[in-house]
Amino acid sequence: MIETPREIGMFLKEEYITSRLTYRGSMFSDEDLARPMVGIADSFTETTPGHTNLRLVSQYCKYGVYRGGGTPVEFGTIAPCDGVAQGHCGMHYILPSRDNIADGVELMTQAHRLDAIILVGSCDKIVPGMLMSAARMDIPSILINGGCMLHGQPFRNLKRTDATFPAEALGMHQAGELTRQEVADLEATCVPSGGSGQFYGTANTMGCLSEALGMSLPGTSAIPAAYTERERAAVRTGEAIMNLVERKITARQILTKDALENAVMFMLASGGSTNSVIHLCAIAHELGIDASFIIDTYDKYAGKIPLLAKIYPASRDYDMQDFYHAGGVYAVFREMKELIHLDAMTVTGKTVGENLEEFRWPYAPNPDMIRSMDNPHSTLPGLVIMRGNLAPDTGVAKPAGIAEEVRRFTGRAVCFDHEEDCLDAISNLKIKAGDVIVVRYEGPKGGPGMREMFRAMKLLKGQGLDKSTALITDGRFSGTNNGCFVGHISPEAAAGGPIALVKDGDLITIDVYKHELHLHVSDEELEKRRSEWHYEPQDLKGYLGRYIRTVSSASRGATLD
């Protein structure tokens, strides 16, 4: 039986002489060892703009731990970046890294018998991986993210740009609307600071989702990385973890079914990344809760919660910096407090309802960005679970990023078995209005690792095809995408899902109003195609080889079984 947290001051006992002298070699005193030992799991890296400030954030977390009477001990985790990993090989490793991060945090924390853990991370897979480890270990835990980038420079008719816009600009260049120099100038000015993007992509979605779960302090997830408020929040985070230690409030007392439902409701109201569905399923899995609970919760509230907050890519007018000024997660919670579970516990040691009562914001509200339940941006929720003969085990769409003109769309299938072939076709202007691009064998096993199709969607938008084409895939999308798209189609092609049986020219209907994804081919014809279908799994070594053998379906969170 693993005993956590450890007994306070255990390293002062004689039987721990080796541990004690080893800690002394790391410059800790007996007084340090007599206090609660708080791990600082820090994903600082110089390879990723969302993580370059995390060393500083961790230092301020340490100050807070010292103030609260604890001893902080910092250790690192890996932190691969989606933006850097683009290309044939790198992107395969991003989703698989999530489970490696969860394992790494668990291994360090449990091996060193730490009393509590502060999770310091940003970017797409790091935050969910850290939350998975907290759910798994069930010790006092709290997460603080690194924050978003500042606005990019204006461009033509845009008030601001972001780190993803150059991909659209490349599509505009391919269509003859921009010069190569204009694309280069945009690339040089759209990233004015560090941080995890200016947009409501997966990184910022997961930071906000942590706050919605109750695992981050209210008002902290959307603080821009460049604001000194980020460091002040880190001090408060260090103090808060000591309060949790004193009161013996552990992660599983916070990560309850009510907390998961609050997070889903927030995703519906704010239009977060489609990847949040996978990661919430994975967190639920660590809690011993079946992934179907998350899927059912999305269905349960899809007709009750409209889109209340519009953040880019849902709106060109507002990005994450604006969302912070508007009040962030708790400003959205305030508008739907009649629906959320107000008695859910949080890392403040208080409930969501108590936090809401005390929530004060120094900036002016933005009623256009964050609207009320009776005046939403759209009656559709930000995310929906899709079903149909093409997705028997579900897919995910994001109405917040889909224009009204293509929320019901029927088109001709154009099939690609690899993302690269799809990108080549778009770049060479071979995709036409009325096409439904099918990108398959990019699921958890087939990819492997569910690569993101965001570049394809950005090129389509840049070429002006975002309102006349669609893209469906057993891979994933970034939270930055708009256009008509459905991802996470399960079963995936590599598992023999119906998406593997689609042929060029087949008619496909996407209806986000009805949450339906339908292939207009008879059951008899599909059975005939299935009898002729063959798939040879990739023979991969190393981590990806182990990943293929153990990963579950996207509909189950792509967890490792």
Coordinates of C-alpha atoms in Angstrom, one line a residue:
M1 CA 0.0 0.0 0.0
I2 CA 1.5 3.4 -1.1
E3 CA 1.2 5.9 1.8
T4 CA 0.7 9.5 0.7
P5 CA 1.2 12.1 1.8
R6 CA 4.2 11.2 4.0
E7 CA 4.4 11.9 7.7
I8 CA 5.6 15.5 8.2
G9 CA 9.2 15.6 9.3
M10 CA 9.8 11.9 8.4
F11 CA 13.3 12.6 7.1
L12 CA 14.4 13.5 10.6
K13 CA 13.9 10.0 11.8
E14 CA 17.0 7.8 12.1
E15 CA 15.9 5.2 9.6
Y16 CA 15.9 8.0 6.9
I17 CA 19.6 8.8 7.4
T18 CA 20.4 8.3 3.7
S19 CA 17.5 10.4 2.6
R20 CA 18.5 13.1 5.1
L21 CA 22.1 13.3 4.1
T22 CA 21.2 13.3 0.4
Y23 CA 18.8 16.3 1.0
R24 CA 21.6 18.0 2.9
G25 CA 23.8 17.6 -0.1
S26 CA 21.1 19.5 -2.0
M27 CA 21.5 22.4 0.6
F28 CA 18.5 21.6 2.7
S29 CA 18.7 22.0 6.6
D30 CA 17.0 19.9 9.3
E31 CA 14.5 22.8 9.7
D32 CA 13.6 22.4 6.0
L33 CA 13.2 18.7 6.4
A34 CA 10.9 19.1 9.3
R35 CA 8.4 21.1 7.3
P36 CA 5.9 19.8 4.7
M37 CA 7.8 19.1 1.5
V38 CA 6.1 20.6 -1.5
G39 CA 7.1 19.5 -5.0
I40 CA 7.2 22.2 -7.7
A41 CA 6.8 20.3 -11.0
D42 CA 8.1 22.8 -13.5
S43 CA 7.9 22.3 -17.3
F44 CA 10.2 25.2 -18.1
T45 CA 12.0 24.9 -21.4
E46 CA 13.7 27.3 -23.8
T47 CA 12.1 25.5 -26.8
T48 CA 8.6 26.8 -26.2
P49 CA 7.3 30.4 -25.8
G50 CA 4.6 29.2 -23.4
H51 CA 7.2 27.9 -21.0
T52 CA 10.0 30.4 -21.1
N53 CA 8.6 32.3 -18.1
L54 CA 7.9 29.2 -16.0
R55 CA 11.3 29.3 -14.2
L56 CA 10.3 32.7 -12.8
V57 CA 6.7 31.5 -12.0
S58 CA 8.2 28.6 -10.1
Q59 CA 10.5 30.8 -8.1
Y60 CA 7.5 32.9 -7.0
C61 CA 5.6 29.8 -6.1
K62 CA 8.5 28.9 -3.8
Y63 CA 8.3 32.2 -2.1
G64 CA 4.6 31.5 -1.4
V65 CA 5.4 28.0 0.0
Y66 CA 8.1 29.5 2.3
R67 CA 5.6 32.1 3.5
G68 CA 3.1 29.3 4.2
G69 CA 5.6 27.3 6.3
G70 CA 6.6 24.7 3.7
T71 CA 9.8 23.6 2.0
P72 CA 9.6 23.7 -1.9
V73 CA 11.6 21.2 -4.0
E74 CA 11.6 21.8 -7.7
F75 CA 11.9 19.3 -10.5
G76 CA 11.4 19.4 -14.2
T77 CA 9.2 17.7 -16.7
I78 CA 9.3 17.3 -20.5
A79 CA 7.2 19.9 -22.5
P80 CA 7.0 19.3 -26.2
C81 CA 5.3 22.1 -28.1
D82 CA 2.7 21.6 -30.8
G83 CA 3.8 24.7 -32.7
V84 CA 7.5 23.6 -32.8
A85 CA 6.7 20.0 -33.6
Q86 CA 4.9 20.6 -36.9
G87 CA 6.1 18.3 -39.7
H88 CA 6.1 14.7 -40.6
C89 CA 7.7 13.3 -37.5
G90 CA 7.5 15.7 -34.6
M91 CA 3.7 16.0 -34.3
H92 CA 3.3 12.3 -33.7
Y93 CA 4.9 12.7 -30.3
I94 CA 2.7 15.5 -28.9
L95 CA -0.4 13.6 -27.6
P96 CA 1.7 10.6 -26.5
S97 CA 3.8 13.0 -24.4
R98 CA 0.7 13.7 -22.2
D99 CA 0.9 10.3 -20.5
N100 CA 4.6 10.4 -20.2
I101 CA 4.3 13.7 -18.3
A102 CA 1.7 12.2 -16.0
D103 CA 4.0 9.3 -15.3
G104 CA 7.0 11.5 -14.8
V105 CA 5.3 13.7 -12.2
E106 CA 3.9 10.7 -10.4
L107 CA 7.3 9.0 -10.4
M108 CA 9.2 12.0 -8.9
T109 CA 6.5 12.9 -6.4
Q110 CA 5.9 9.4 -5.0
A111 CA 9.6 8.3 -5.1
H112 CA 10.5 11.4 -3.0
R113 CA 7.3 11.0 -0.8
L114 CA 6.4 14.6 -1.2
D115 CA 3.5 16.0 0.8
A116 CA 1.9 18.1 -1.9
I117 CA 2.5 19.2 -5.5
I118 CA 2.4 22.5 -7.3
L119 CA 2.0 21.9 -11.1
V120 CA 3.6 24.7 -13.1
G121 CA 2.9 24.2 -16.8
S122 CA 1.5 25.6 -20.0
C123 CA 0.7 24.3 -23.5
D124 CA -1.5 21.6 -24.9
K125 CA -0.5 18.3 -23.4
I126 CA 1.5 19.5 -20.3
V127 CA -1.5 20.8 -18.4
P128 CA -3.7 17.8 -18.9
G129 CA -0.8 15.5 -18.2
M130 CA -0.2 17.3 -14.9
L131 CA -3.9 17.2 -14.0
M132 CA -3.9 13.4 -14.7
S133 CA -1.0 12.9 -12.3
A134 CA -2.8 14.9 -9.6
A135 CA -6.0 12.8 -10.0
R136 CA -3.8 9.7 -9.9
M137 CA -1.8 10.5 -6.7
D138 CA -4.6 12.2 -4.7
I139 CA -2.4 14.5 -2.6
P140 CA -2.8 18.2 -2.0
S141 CA -2.3 19.6 -5.5
I142 CA -2.7 22.9 -7.4
L143 CA -1.9 24.1 -10.9
I144 CA -0.7 27.4 -12.2
N145 CA -0.2 28.0 -15.9
G146 CA 2.2 30.4 -17.6
G147 CA -0.3 32.6 -19.3
C148 CA -1.1 33.8 -22.8
M149 CA 0.9 36.0 -25.2
L150 CA 0.2 39.7 -25.8
H151 CA -1.7 40.8 -28.9
G152 CA 0.1 40.6 -32.2
Q153 CA 0.4 43.7 -34.4
P154 CA -2.5 44.9 -36.6
F155 CA -2.5 43.7 -40.2
R156 CA -4.6 45.2 -43.0
N157 CA -8.2 45.2 -41.6
L158 CA -7.4 43.2 -38.5
K159 CA -7.0 45.1 -35.1
R160 CA -4.7 42.4 -33.9
T161 CA -3.0 39.2 -35.1
D162 CA -1.8 36.0 -33.4
A163 CA 0.7 33.2 -33.8
T164 CA -1.5 31.2 -36.1
F165 CA -2.4 33.9 -38.6
P166 CA 0.8 33.4 -40.7
A167 CA -0.6 29.9 -41.7
E168 CA -3.7 31.6 -43.0
A169 CA -1.6 34.3 -44.7
L170 CA 0.3 31.5 -46.5
G171 CA -3.0 30.3 -47.9
M172 CA -3.7 33.9 -49.0
H173 CA -0.3 33.9 -50.7
Q174 CA -1.0 30.6 -52.4
A175 CA -4.3 32.2 -53.7
G176 CA -2.3 35.3 -55.0
E177 CA -3.7 37.7 -52.4
L178 CA -0.5 38.4 -50.4
T179 CA 3.1 38.7 -51.3
R180 CA 5.8 36.5 -49.7
Q181 CA 7.2 39.6 -48.1
E182 CA 3.9 40.5 -46.5
V183 CA 3.7 36.9 -45.0
A184 CA 7.3 37.3 -43.7
D185 CA 6.5 40.7 -42.1
L186 CA 3.5 39.2 -40.4
E187 CA 5.5 36.3 -39.1
A188 CA 8.0 38.8 -37.6
T189 CA 5.4 40.9 -35.7
C190 CA 2.6 38.5 -34.6
V191 CA 4.5 37.1 -31.5
P192 CA 5.5 40.1 -29.4
S193 CA 6.0 38.2 -26.1
G194 CA 6.3 34.8 -24.6
G195 CA 3.2 32.9 -23.6
S196 CA 0.9 30.1 -24.8
G197 CA -0.6 31.9 -27.8
Q198 CA -3.1 34.7 -27.9
F199 CA -5.9 32.5 -29.0
Y200 CA -8.3 30.1 -27.3
G201 CA -6.3 27.1 -28.4
T202 CA -5.8 23.9 -26.5
A203 CA -3.1 25.4 -24.2
N204 CA -5.2 28.3 -23.0
T205 CA -8.3 26.1 -23.0
M206 CA -6.7 23.7 -20.6
G207 CA -5.4 26.4 -18.4
C208 CA -8.9 27.8 -18.1
L209 CA -10.3 24.3 -17.7
S210 CA -8.1 23.8 -14.7
E211 CA -9.6 26.8 -13.1
A212 CA -13.1 25.6 -14.0
L213 CA -12.3 22.3 -12.4
G214 CA -11.3 24.1 -9.2
M215 CA -7.6 23.2 -9.5
S216 CA -6.3 26.7 -10.1
L217 CA -6.9 29.9 -8.1
P218 CA -9.8 32.0 -9.4
G219 CA -8.8 34.6 -11.9
T220 CA -5.4 33.2 -12.6
S221 CA -5.6 31.1 -15.7
A222 CA -6.0 33.9 -18.3
I223 CA -3.3 36.3 -16.9
P224 CA -1.0 37.2 -19.7
A225 CA 2.5 35.8 -19.3
A226 CA 4.0 39.3 -19.5
Y227 CA 1.9 40.7 -16.7
T228 CA 3.5 40.9 -13.2
E229 CA 0.1 39.7 -11.9
R230 CA 1.3 36.3 -13.0
E231 CA 4.1 36.3 -10.4
R232 CA 1.8 37.6 -7.7
A233 CA -0.6 34.8 -8.5
A234 CA 2.3 32.4 -8.2
V235 CA 3.0 33.6 -4.6
R236 CA -0.6 33.1 -3.8
T237 CA -0.5 29.7 -5.3
G238 CA 2.4 28.7 -3.0
E239 CA 0.5 30.0 0.0
A240 CA -2.7 28.2 -1.1
I241 CA -1.0 24.8 -1.3
M242 CA 0.1 25.1 2.3
N243 CA -3.6 25.8 3.2
L244 CA -4.5 22.6 1.4
V245 CA -1.8 20.6 3.3
E246 CA -2.9 22.0 6.6
R247 CA -6.6 21.1 5.9
K248 CA -5.7 17.8 4.2
I249 CA -7.7 18.7 1.1
T250 CA -6.5 16.4 -1.7
A251 CA -7.0 16.4 -5.5
R252 CA -9.8 13.9 -5.5
Q253 CA -11.8 16.0 -3.0
I254 CA -11.7 18.7 -5.7
L255 CA -11.8 16.6 -8.9
T256 CA -15.3 15.2 -8.3
K257 CA -18.1 14.5 -10.8
D258 CA -19.5 17.9 -10.0
A259 CA -16.2 19.5 -10.9
L260 CA -16.0 17.6 -14.2
E261 CA -19.6 18.8 -15.0
N262 CA -18.6 22.4 -14.2
A263 CA -15.7 22.1 -16.6
V264 CA -17.8 20.6 -19.3
M265 CA -20.4 23.4 -18.9
F266 CA -17.7 26.0 -19.1
M267 CA -16.3 24.5 -22.3
L268 CA -19.8 24.6 -23.8
A269 CA -20.3 28.2 -22.8
S270 CA -16.8 29.4 -23.9
G271 CA -16.2 27.3 -27.0
G272 CA -12.9 25.8 -25.9
S273 CA -10.7 23.4 -27.9
T274 CA -12.1 20.1 -29.1
N275 CA -9.1 18.5 -27.5
S276 CA -10.7 19.3 -24.1
V277 CA -13.0 16.4 -24.6
I278 CA -10.1 13.9 -24.9
H279 CA -8.3 15.4 -21.9
L280 CA -11.4 15.5 -19.7
C281 CA -12.0 11.8 -20.6
A282 CA -8.4 11.0 -19.6
I283 CA -8.7 12.9 -16.3
A284 CA -11.9 11.1 -15.5
H285 CA -10.2 7.8 -16.3
E286 CA -7.5 8.6 -13.7
L287 CA -10.3 9.1 -11.2
G288 CA -11.9 5.8 -12.0
I289 CA -14.8 7.4 -13.9
D290 CA -15.7 6.0 -17.3
A291 CA -15.1 8.3 -20.3
S292 CA -18.8 7.9 -21.1
F293 CA -19.6 10.2 -18.2
I294 CA -17.8 13.1 -19.9
I295 CA -19.5 12.3 -23.3
D296 CA -22.9 12.0 -21.6
T297 CA -22.3 15.3 -19.8
Y298 CA -21.6 17.1 -23.0
D299 CA -24.9 15.7 -24.4
K300 CA -26.7 16.5 -21.2
Y301 CA -26.0 20.2 -21.2
A302 CA -25.6 20.8 -25.0
G303 CA -29.2 22.0 -25.2
K304 CA -29.1 24.0 -22.0
I305 CA -25.9 26.1 -22.4
P306 CA -25.5 28.5 -25.3
L307 CA -22.2 30.2 -26.4
L308 CA -21.6 33.0 -23.8
A309 CA -18.0 34.0 -24.5
K310 CA -16.4 34.6 -27.9
I311 CA -12.6 34.3 -28.0
Y312 CA -10.5 34.0 -31.1
P313 CA -10.9 31.9 -33.3
A314 CA -14.7 32.3 -32.6
S315 CA -14.2 36.1 -32.9
R316 CA -11.6 38.2 -34.6
D317 CA -12.4 41.0 -32.1
Y318 CA -11.3 39.4 -28.9
D319 CA -8.4 37.2 -27.8
M320 CA -7.1 35.8 -24.5
Q321 CA -5.8 39.1 -23.3
D322 CA -9.3 40.5 -23.7
F323 CA -10.7 37.5 -21.9
Y324 CA -8.5 38.2 -19.0
H325 CA -9.6 41.8 -18.8
A326 CA -13.2 40.7 -19.1
G327 CA -12.9 38.6 -15.9
G328 CA -12.0 35.2 -17.4
V329 CA -13.5 31.9 -16.1
Y330 CA -15.3 33.3 -13.1
A331 CA -17.0 36.0 -15.2
V332 CA -18.5 33.2 -17.3
F333 CA -19.4 31.2 -14.2
R334 CA -21.2 34.2 -12.9
E335 CA -23.5 34.3 -16.0
M336 CA -24.4 30.6 -15.6
K337 CA -24.4 30.2 -11.8
E338 CA -27.9 28.8 -11.9
L339 CA -26.6 25.7 -13.6
I340 CA -23.1 25.1 -12.2
H341 CA -22.4 23.1 -9.0
L342 CA -21.7 25.9 -6.6
D343 CA -20.9 23.6 -3.7
A344 CA -17.9 22.0 -5.6
M345 CA -14.7 22.3 -3.6
T346 CA -11.7 24.3 -5.1
V347 CA -8.0 24.8 -4.3
T348 CA -8.9 28.0 -2.3
G349 CA -10.3 25.6 0.3
K350 CA -13.7 27.2 -0.5
T351 CA -16.5 26.2 -2.8
V352 CA -17.1 27.6 -6.3
G353 CA -20.1 29.5 -4.8
E354 CA -18.0 31.0 -2.0
N355 CA -15.4 32.0 -4.6
L356 CA -18.0 33.7 -6.7
E357 CA -19.3 35.7 -3.8
E358 CA -15.8 37.0 -3.1
F359 CA -14.8 37.5 -6.7
R360 CA -13.9 41.1 -7.5
W361 CA -12.4 42.3 -10.7
P362 CA -10.4 45.5 -11.2
Y363 CA -11.1 45.8 -14.9
A364 CA -14.3 47.0 -16.6
P365 CA -16.7 44.2 -17.7
N366 CA -17.1 43.5 -21.4
P367 CA -20.7 42.5 -21.9
D368 CA -20.2 42.1 -25.6
M369 CA -17.4 39.5 -25.1
I370 CA -19.0 37.6 -22.2
R371 CA -22.7 37.7 -22.5
S372 CA -25.6 36.6 -20.4
M373 CA -27.7 33.4 -20.8
D374 CA -30.6 35.4 -22.3
N375 CA -28.4 37.2 -24.8
P376 CA -25.8 34.6 -26.0
H377 CA -23.6 34.9 -29.1
S378 CA -25.3 31.7 -30.4
T379 CA -28.0 29.3 -29.2
L380 CA -25.6 26.5 -30.1
P381 CA -23.0 25.5 -27.5
G382 CA -19.3 26.0 -28.2
L383 CA -18.7 22.2 -28.6
V384 CA -20.9 19.3 -29.6
I385 CA -20.5 15.5 -29.7
M386 CA -21.2 14.2 -33.2
R387 CA -22.7 10.8 -34.1
G388 CA -23.8 8.9 -37.2
N389 CA -22.8 6.1 -39.4
L390 CA -19.4 7.7 -39.9
A391 CA -18.8 8.1 -36.2
P392 CA -20.5 5.3 -34.3
D393 CA -18.4 5.9 -31.2
T394 CA -18.6 9.8 -31.6
G395 CA -16.7 12.6 -33.1
V396 CA -16.3 16.2 -31.9
A397 CA -17.2 19.5 -33.6
K398 CA -16.9 23.1 -32.5
P399 CA -19.9 25.2 -33.5
A400 CA -18.2 28.3 -32.0
G401 CA -15.7 28.1 -34.9
I402 CA -18.1 27.1 -37.6
A403 CA -19.8 29.8 -39.7
E404 CA -23.6 29.6 -39.9
E405 CA -23.4 29.0 -43.7
V406 CA -21.7 25.6 -43.2
R407 CA -23.3 24.3 -40.0
R408 CA -25.3 22.1 -42.3
F409 CA -23.1 21.0 -45.2
T410 CA -23.3 18.2 -47.8
G411 CA -20.4 17.7 -50.1
R412 CA -18.3 15.2 -52.1
A413 CA -15.6 13.2 -50.3
V414 CA -11.9 13.8 -51.3
C415 CA -9.9 11.2 -49.3
F416 CA -6.4 11.3 -48.0
D417 CA -4.6 8.6 -45.9
H418 CA -2.0 11.0 -44.6
E419 CA -2.0 14.7 -43.6
E420 CA 0.9 15.5 -45.9
D421 CA -1.1 14.4 -49.0
C422 CA -3.9 16.6 -47.9
L423 CA -1.6 19.6 -47.4
D424 CA -0.1 19.1 -50.9
A425 CA -3.5 19.0 -52.5
I426 CA -4.6 22.2 -50.7
S427 CA -1.4 24.0 -51.5
N428 CA -1.6 23.1 -55.2
L429 CA -5.2 24.5 -55.3
K430 CA -6.8 21.1 -56.0
I431 CA -9.5 21.5 -53.4
K432 CA -12.7 23.1 -54.7
A433 CA -16.0 24.4 -53.2
G434 CA -18.3 21.6 -52.2
D435 CA -15.5 19.2 -51.2
V436 CA -15.5 17.3 -47.9
I437 CA -11.8 16.5 -47.2
V438 CA -11.4 13.2 -45.4
V439 CA -8.1 12.8 -43.6
R440 CA -7.8 9.3 -42.0
Y441 CA -5.2 6.9 -40.5
E442 CA -4.2 9.9 -38.2
G443 CA -6.0 8.6 -35.1
P444 CA -4.3 7.4 -31.8
K445 CA -3.1 4.2 -33.3
G446 CA -3.0 5.1 -37.0
G447 CA -1.1 8.4 -36.8
P448 CA 0.1 7.4 -34.4
G449 CA -0.7 10.1 -31.8
M450 CA -3.5 12.0 -33.5
R451 CA -1.8 14.8 -35.3
E452 CA -3.6 18.1 -35.5
M453 CA -5.1 19.1 -38.9
F454 CA -4.9 22.8 -38.1
R455 CA -2.6 23.7 -41.0
A456 CA -5.1 22.3 -43.5
M457 CA -7.9 24.4 -42.0
K458 CA -5.7 27.5 -42.0
L459 CA -4.8 27.1 -45.6
L460 CA -8.4 26.6 -46.6
K461 CA -9.4 29.8 -44.7
G462 CA -6.5 31.7 -46.4
Q463 CA -7.7 30.5 -49.8
G464 CA -11.3 31.6 -49.0
L465 CA -12.7 28.1 -48.8
D466 CA -13.6 28.0 -45.1
K467 CA -17.3 28.6 -45.9
S468 CA -17.6 26.3 -48.9
T469 CA -15.6 23.2 -47.9
A470 CA -15.4 20.9 -44.8
L471 CA -12.8 18.6 -43.3
I472 CA -13.4 15.5 -41.2
T473 CA -10.7 13.3 -39.6
D474 CA -9.9 10.6 -37.0
G475 CA -7.1 13.0 -36.0
R476 CA -7.4 16.2 -34.0
F477 CA -7.7 19.9 -34.5
S478 CA -6.1 22.8 -32.7
G479 CA -8.4 25.1 -30.8
T480 CA -7.4 27.8 -33.3
N481 CA -9.4 26.4 -36.2
N482 CA -12.5 27.7 -37.9
G483 CA -14.4 26.5 -40.9
C484 CA -16.5 23.3 -41.0
F485 CA -14.7 20.5 -39.3
V486 CA -15.3 17.3 -37.3
G487 CA -12.4 15.5 -35.5
H488 CA -11.8 12.6 -33.2
I489 CA -13.9 10.4 -35.4
S490 CA -14.1 7.0 -33.6
P491 CA -13.5 4.2 -34.3
E492 CA -10.5 5.4 -36.2
A493 CA -9.6 4.1 -39.6
A494 CA -6.7 2.0 -38.2
A495 CA -9.3 0.2 -36.0
G496 CA -11.6 -0.4 -39.0
G497 CA -13.9 2.5 -38.4
P498 CA -16.3 3.5 -41.2
I499 CA -14.1 6.5 -42.1
A500 CA -11.7 3.9 -43.6
L501 CA -14.4 2.8 -46.1
V502 CA -15.1 6.3 -47.6
K503 CA -14.3 6.6 -51.3
D504 CA -13.7 9.7 -53.4
G505 CA -17.0 11.2 -54.6
D506 CA -19.2 9.8 -51.7
L507 CA -21.7 12.3 -50.3
I508 CA -21.2 13.3 -46.7
T509 CA -23.5 15.4 -44.6
I510 CA -22.3 17.3 -41.5
D511 CA -25.1 18.8 -39.4
V512 CA -23.9 20.4 -36.2
Y513 CA -27.5 21.4 -35.3
K514 CA -28.5 17.8 -35.1
H515 CA -25.0 16.6 -34.0
E516 CA -25.0 14.2 -37.0
L517 CA -22.2 13.0 -39.3
H518 CA -23.6 10.8 -42.1
L519 CA -22.1 9.0 -45.1
H520 CA -24.7 8.6 -47.9
V521 CA -23.7 5.0 -48.7
S522 CA -25.9 2.0 -48.1
D523 CA -25.1 -0.5 -45.3
E524 CA -24.8 -3.2 -48.0
E525 CA -22.2 -1.3 -49.9
L526 CA -20.2 -0.5 -46.7
E527 CA -20.2 -4.2 -45.9
K528 CA -18.9 -5.0 -49.3
R529 CA -16.1 -2.4 -48.9
R530 CA -15.3 -3.7 -45.5
S531 CA -14.7 -7.2 -46.9
E532 CA -12.1 -5.7 -49.2
W533 CA -10.5 -3.5 -46.6
H534 CA -7.0 -4.3 -45.3
Y535 CA -4.8 -2.4 -42.9
E536 CA -1.2 -3.2 -41.9
P537 CA -0.2 -1.5 -38.6
Q538 CA 3.0 0.4 -38.6
D539 CA 6.1 -1.4 -37.2
L540 CA 7.5 1.3 -34.9
K541 CA 10.1 1.0 -32.2
G542 CA 10.6 3.0 -29.0
Y543 CA 7.9 5.1 -27.3
L544 CA 5.6 5.3 -30.3
G545 CA 5.8 1.5 -30.7
R546 CA 4.7 1.0 -27.1
Y547 CA 2.0 3.7 -27.6
I548 CA 0.4 2.0 -30.6
R549 CA 0.1 -1.2 -28.6
T550 CA -1.5 0.3 -25.6
V551 CA -3.5 3.5 -26.6
S552 CA -7.3 3.4 -26.5
S553 CA -9.8 5.2 -28.8
A554 CA -10.1 8.9 -28.9
S555 CA -13.7 8.4 -27.6
R556 CA -12.1 7.0 -24.4
G557 CA -9.6 9.8 -24.0
A558 CA -6.7 8.1 -25.9
T559 CA -5.6 6.7 -22.5
L560 CA -3.0 4.0 -22.2
D561 CA -4.5 0.6 -21.2

